[in-house]
XYZ file of N, CA and C in Angstrom:
420
model
N 106.343 69.013 102.987
C 107.249 68.704 104.647
C 108.399 69.172 104.739
N 107.825 70.287 105.656
C 108.701 71.335 105.827
C 109.491 71.130 107.226
N 110.788 70.800 107.087
C 111.544 71.165 108.142
C 111.909 72.208 108.238
N 113.186 72.981 109.599
C 113.052 73.757 110.587
C 114.321 74.291 109.750
N 114.846 73.871 108.995
C 115.927 74.225 108.087
C 115.632 74.901 107.160
N 114.480 74.399 106.475
C 113.536 75.182 105.470
C 112.775 76.597 105.651
N 112.480 76.055 106.760
C 111.839 77.617 107.309
C 112.760 78.540 107.597
N 114.039 78.341 107.517
C 115.134 79.533 108.145
C 115.673 79.594 107.627
N 115.443 78.589 106.200
C 116.278 79.411 104.621
C 115.398 80.611 104.335
N 113.817 80.012 103.982
C 112.884 81.143 103.756
C 113.053 82.350 104.286
N 113.588 82.183 106.267
C 113.798 84.217 106.553
C 114.312 84.308 106.316
N 116.007 83.739 106.126
C 116.906 83.989 105.573
C 116.708 85.149 103.868
N 116.011 84.254 103.730
C 116.527 84.567 101.944
C 114.677 86.018 101.977
N 113.838 86.449 102.751
C 113.159 86.906 102.972
C 114.103 88.003 104.049
N 114.596 87.800 104.529
C 115.358 89.004 104.937
C 116.264 90.106 104.551
N 117.352 89.001 103.240
C 117.508 89.571 102.531
C 117.244 90.001 101.049
N 116.065 90.054 101.131
C 115.207 90.521 100.370
C 115.015 91.755 100.692
N 114.351 91.906 101.822
C 114.205 92.949 102.830
C 115.027 93.974 102.794
N 116.641 93.621 104.019
C 117.246 94.645 103.067
C 117.880 94.868 102.053
N 118.067 93.947 100.983
C 118.170 94.737 99.666
C 117.287 96.338 99.141
N 115.982 96.301 99.502
C 114.616 96.969 99.078
C 115.479 98.516 99.889
N 115.714 98.143 101.461
C 115.827 99.463 102.590
C 117.358 99.825 101.309
N 118.290 99.106 100.931
C 118.952 99.727 100.870
C 119.132 100.464 99.460
N 118.420 100.045 98.543
C 118.387 100.480 97.600
C 116.904 101.591 97.219
N 116.128 102.482 98.706
C 114.940 103.204 99.106
C 116.337 103.952 99.837
N 117.590 103.750 101.381
C 118.266 104.436 101.473
C 119.071 105.241 100.407
N 119.518 104.407 99.183
C 120.089 105.315 98.181
C 119.558 105.895 97.429
N 118.609 106.005 97.244
C 117.344 106.811 96.079
C 117.106 107.594 97.200
N 116.947 107.833 98.144
C 116.350 108.625 98.920
C 117.545 109.768 99.291
N 118.887 108.972 99.811
C 120.160 110.286 99.768
C 120.665 110.791 98.604
N 120.450 110.373 97.419
C 120.725 111.073 96.336
C 119.371 111.896 95.874
N 118.178 111.936 96.047
C 117.380 112.423 95.862
C 117.483 113.687 97.130
N 117.705 113.625 98.504
C 118.046 115.233 99.339
C 118.987 115.705 98.492
N 119.799 115.244 97.877
C 120.895 116.135 97.785
C 120.786 117.336 96.499
N 119.756 116.321 95.826
C 118.869 117.239 94.734
C 117.982 117.984 94.994
N 117.470 117.567 95.683
C 116.259 118.959 96.304
C 116.570 119.765 96.868
N 117.335 119.295 97.948
C 117.955 119.858 99.342
C 118.340 121.429 98.519
N 119.436 120.990 97.152
C 119.704 122.482 96.127
C 118.628 122.850 95.506
N 117.711 122.726 95.091
C 116.181 122.833 94.458
C 115.773 123.845 95.735
N 115.459 123.747 97.145
C 115.237 124.205 98.009
C 115.927 125.215 98.413
N 116.728 125.289 98.712
C 117.581 126.257 98.772
C 117.906 127.593 97.684
N 117.303 127.012 96.560
C 117.195 128.102 95.438
C 116.443 128.705 95.721
N 115.152 127.553 95.671
C 113.989 128.448 95.588
C 113.798 129.663 97.133
N 114.211 129.026 98.168
C 114.095 129.877 99.662
C 114.434 131.234 98.833
N 116.040 131.386 98.274
C 116.853 132.396 98.406
C 115.775 133.613 97.606
N 115.242 132.463 96.297
C 114.196 133.530 95.460
C 113.107 134.122 96.476
N 112.693 132.809 96.778
C 111.358 133.178 98.356
C 111.957 134.890 98.673
N 113.176 134.352 98.957
C 113.463 136.161 100.090
C 114.056 136.714 99.790
N 113.840 136.646 98.713
C 114.538 137.759 97.972
C 113.545 138.905 96.805
N 112.406 139.091 97.660
C 112.122 140.020 97.783
C 110.767 139.358 96.265
N 111.166 137.899 96.115
C 110.113 137.848 95.215
C 109.515 136.599 95.491
N 108.138 137.043 95.959
C 107.709 135.865 96.615
C 106.461 134.658 96.226
N 105.153 135.857 95.035
C 104.581 135.673 94.580
C 105.011 134.819 93.937
N 106.528 134.397 93.271
C 106.775 133.875 91.773
C 107.627 132.612 92.891
N 107.729 132.660 93.724
C 108.492 131.682 94.932
C 107.949 130.466 95.752
N 106.651 131.392 95.659
C 106.036 130.469 97.328
C 105.480 128.764 96.842
N 104.813 129.042 95.154
C 104.370 127.196 95.265
C 105.708 127.370 94.940
N 106.098 127.285 94.215
C 107.698 126.861 94.080
C 108.065 125.860 95.923
N 108.208 127.181 95.978
C 108.411 126.538 97.777
C 107.564 125.367 98.337
N 107.147 124.891 97.857
C 105.939 124.318 98.541
C 106.488 123.228 98.088
N 106.738 123.249 97.140
C 107.431 121.757 96.177
C 107.933 121.218 96.566
N 108.793 122.138 96.678
C 110.221 121.838 97.383
C 109.958 121.266 98.629
N 109.132 121.153 98.869
C 109.906 121.001 101.194
C 108.664 119.780 100.411
N 107.682 119.731 99.724
C 107.435 118.166 99.736
C 108.250 117.355 98.769
N 109.286 117.449 98.143
C 110.337 117.173 98.074
C 111.708 116.246 98.557
N 111.691 117.695 99.716
C 112.306 116.775 101.040
C 111.965 116.097 101.983
N 110.679 116.866 101.997
C 109.514 115.101 103.381
C 110.081 114.099 102.575
N 109.245 113.848 101.284
C 108.855 112.485 100.848
C 111.021 112.108 100.707
N 112.237 112.678 100.881
C 113.478 111.392 100.719
C 113.753 112.013 101.744
N 113.269 112.670 102.705
C 113.253 111.924 104.430
C 113.151 111.358 105.023
N 111.490 110.847 104.655
C 110.627 109.835 105.050
C 111.046 108.306 104.125
N 111.305 108.399 102.343
C 112.595 107.687 101.955
C 113.109 106.700 102.790
N 114.523 107.970 103.463
C 115.096 107.449 103.234
C 115.450 107.167 104.907
N 114.232 106.706 105.819
C 113.455 106.000 107.278
C 113.274 105.693 106.682
N 112.307 104.914 105.932
C 111.724 103.758 105.375
C 113.104 103.055 105.241
N 114.066 102.760 104.323
C 114.927 102.390 104.138
C 115.508 102.103 105.228
N 116.045 103.188 105.808
C 116.514 102.920 107.004
C 116.371 101.425 107.599
N 114.944 102.005 108.229
C 114.354 100.344 108.906
C 114.134 99.527 108.229
N 113.849 98.964 106.768
C 113.931 97.822 106.358
C 114.968 97.478 106.205
N 116.584 97.941 106.811
C 117.294 97.176 107.007
C 117.530 96.464 107.732
N 117.372 97.574 109.612
C 117.030 97.133 110.273
C 115.812 96.310 110.958
N 115.114 96.323 109.941
C 114.170 94.561 109.855
C 114.795 93.470 109.256
N 115.131 93.495 108.016
C 116.159 92.585 107.315
C 117.556 92.151 108.179
N 118.213 92.665 109.124
C 119.632 91.719 109.735
C 118.730 91.631 111.025
N 117.219 92.238 111.968
C 116.702 91.104 112.840
C 115.740 90.269 112.102
N 115.927 90.178 110.813
C 115.044 88.949 110.017
C 113.861 88.767 111.227
N 113.218 90.195 111.250
C 111.824 90.798 111.805
C 110.203 90.538 110.159
N 109.530 90.071 110.367
C 108.440 88.942 109.523
C 107.602 90.233 109.711
N 106.699 90.439 110.784
C 106.001 91.653 110.371
C 106.409 92.865 111.324
N 106.036 94.164 110.679
C 106.186 95.301 111.207
C 106.887 95.975 110.664
N 107.201 96.266 109.120
C 108.692 95.654 108.724
C 109.009 97.713 109.048
N 108.099 98.308 108.803
C 108.593 99.905 109.033
C 107.790 100.445 109.682
N 108.260 100.774 110.954
C 107.672 101.054 111.854
C 107.218 102.530 112.230
N 105.639 103.225 112.878
C 105.645 104.481 111.809
C 105.389 105.030 111.467
N 105.304 106.479 110.767
C 104.677 106.798 109.905
C 105.327 107.712 109.119
N 106.560 106.606 108.503
C 107.790 107.468 107.415
C 106.619 106.984 105.662
N 106.197 105.850 106.150
C 105.706 105.789 104.220
C 104.728 106.368 104.398
N 103.419 107.281 105.328
C 102.656 108.186 105.049
C 103.436 109.222 104.435
N 104.051 109.876 105.599
C 104.666 111.156 105.094
C 105.570 111.185 103.354
N 105.628 109.441 103.742
C 106.691 109.950 101.798
C 105.139 110.146 100.435
N 104.135 108.992 101.138
C 103.140 108.470 100.063
C 101.935 109.878 99.674
N 102.142 110.685 100.825
C 101.145 112.202 101.079
C 101.886 113.005 100.464
N 103.291 112.854 100.554
C 104.693 114.110 99.378
C 104.029 114.030 98.641
N 104.582 112.750 98.129
C 103.873 112.487 95.828
C 102.715 112.444 95.659
N 101.495 112.583 96.472
C 100.644 112.798 96.164
C 100.187 114.512 96.169
N 101.180 114.799 96.983
C 100.958 116.455 96.409
C 102.026 116.868 95.285
N 102.819 116.711 95.538
C 103.567 116.834 94.244
C 102.672 116.397 92.732
N 102.141 114.860 92.681
C 101.285 115.261 91.599
C 100.408 116.054 91.393
N 99.884 116.463 92.536
C 97.943 117.025 92.050
C 99.023 118.537 91.639
N 100.493 119.022 91.909
C 100.325 120.235 91.303
C 101.443 120.032 89.954
N 101.554 118.425 89.580
C 101.936 118.260 88.241
C 100.375 118.130 87.959
N 99.543 117.828 87.706
C 98.669 117.431 87.583
C 97.740 119.487 87.068
N 98.286 120.345 87.961
C 98.115 122.260 87.730
C 98.323 122.142 86.838
N 100.008 121.946 86.510
C 100.530 122.125 85.578
C 100.552 121.776 84.277
N 99.156 121.062 84.078
C 99.179 119.582 83.051
C 99.876 118.875 82.349
N 100.391 118.185 83.381
C 101.530 116.819 83.555
C 101.156 115.242 83.687
N 100.133 115.331 82.546
C 98.960 114.792 83.534
C 99.961 113.129 83.995
N 100.725 112.888 82.999
C 101.646 111.359 82.946
C 102.398 111.325 84.221
N 102.982 112.347 84.646
C 103.726 112.804 85.918
C 102.794 112.729 87.108
N 101.465 113.611 86.661
C 100.489 113.722 87.456
C 99.864 112.358 88.542
N 99.871 111.369 87.242
C 99.349 110.221 87.556
C 99.644 109.461 88.569
N 101.488 109.150 87.197
C 102.520 107.705 88.305
C 102.516 108.303 90.124
N 102.487 110.084 90.413
C 103.386 110.665 91.489
C 101.840 110.117 92.235
N 100.891 110.272 92.390
C 99.438 110.037 92.583
C 98.894 108.475 93.610
N 99.623 107.283 91.654
C 99.659 105.814 92.796
C 100.225 105.799 93.224
N 101.842 106.850 92.610
C 103.002 105.676 94.052
C 102.411 106.164 95.492
N 101.999 107.324 95.286
C 101.342 107.718 96.185
C 100.570 107.060 98.117
N 99.388 106.878 96.641
C 98.410 106.036 97.262
C 99.135 104.353 97.304
N 99.926 103.774 96.401
C 100.884 103.077 97.180
C 101.573 102.148 98.344
N 102.643 103.729 98.588
C 102.658 103.707 99.915
C 101.801 104.421 101.237
N 100.977 104.511 101.073
C 99.977 105.269 102.180
C 99.399 103.500 102.246
N 98.926 102.321 101.056
C 98.325 101.659 101.295
C 99.767 100.338 102.025
N 101.260 100.793 101.447
C 101.653 99.626 102.080
C 101.871 100.035 104.073
N 102.022 101.031 104.144
C 102.548 101.551 105.449
C 100.856 100.429 106.064
N 99.760 100.760 105.722
C 98.855 99.586 106.364
C 99.550 98.300 106.274
N 99.186 97.751 105.244
C 99.582 96.374 104.803
C 101.479 96.116 106.188
N 101.961 97.186 106.800
C 103.305 96.693 106.701
C 103.138 96.069 108.262
N 101.241 95.992 109.100
C 101.589 95.558 109.798
C 101.429 94.167 110.373
N 101.384 93.343 108.627
C 100.324 92.246 108.847
C 101.592 91.147 108.339
N 102.718 91.929 107.110
C 103.371 91.559 106.153
C 104.481 91.190 106.972
């Protein structure tokens, strides 16, 4: 027997969980942006200081990490907004999770090329999970 109060409590619990996930994602993304932004600036400096062959591949990877953390920050903010409004469908509108997933997969292939297989497998699997999660947010 479900009453309206039980359904309201279930919705409140789910919205709190959504907000918690959004806060964690936003904090991780902000910390990652600080670190990857510094790496991007350093790599860009090497690239512009007449050393383009060395820094070109590292510049692409640094940009992918920045794209990943920006997309994760956007997804975290959207999750917090969805939790505050108690939305049950389309929790993360837009394509932010696609960008995060694709950036992780590109970084995974970079790890694979440099024979860091464990990191490569983890990054590719997490990237695929994020892309599939974006499809799932339309019906969650």
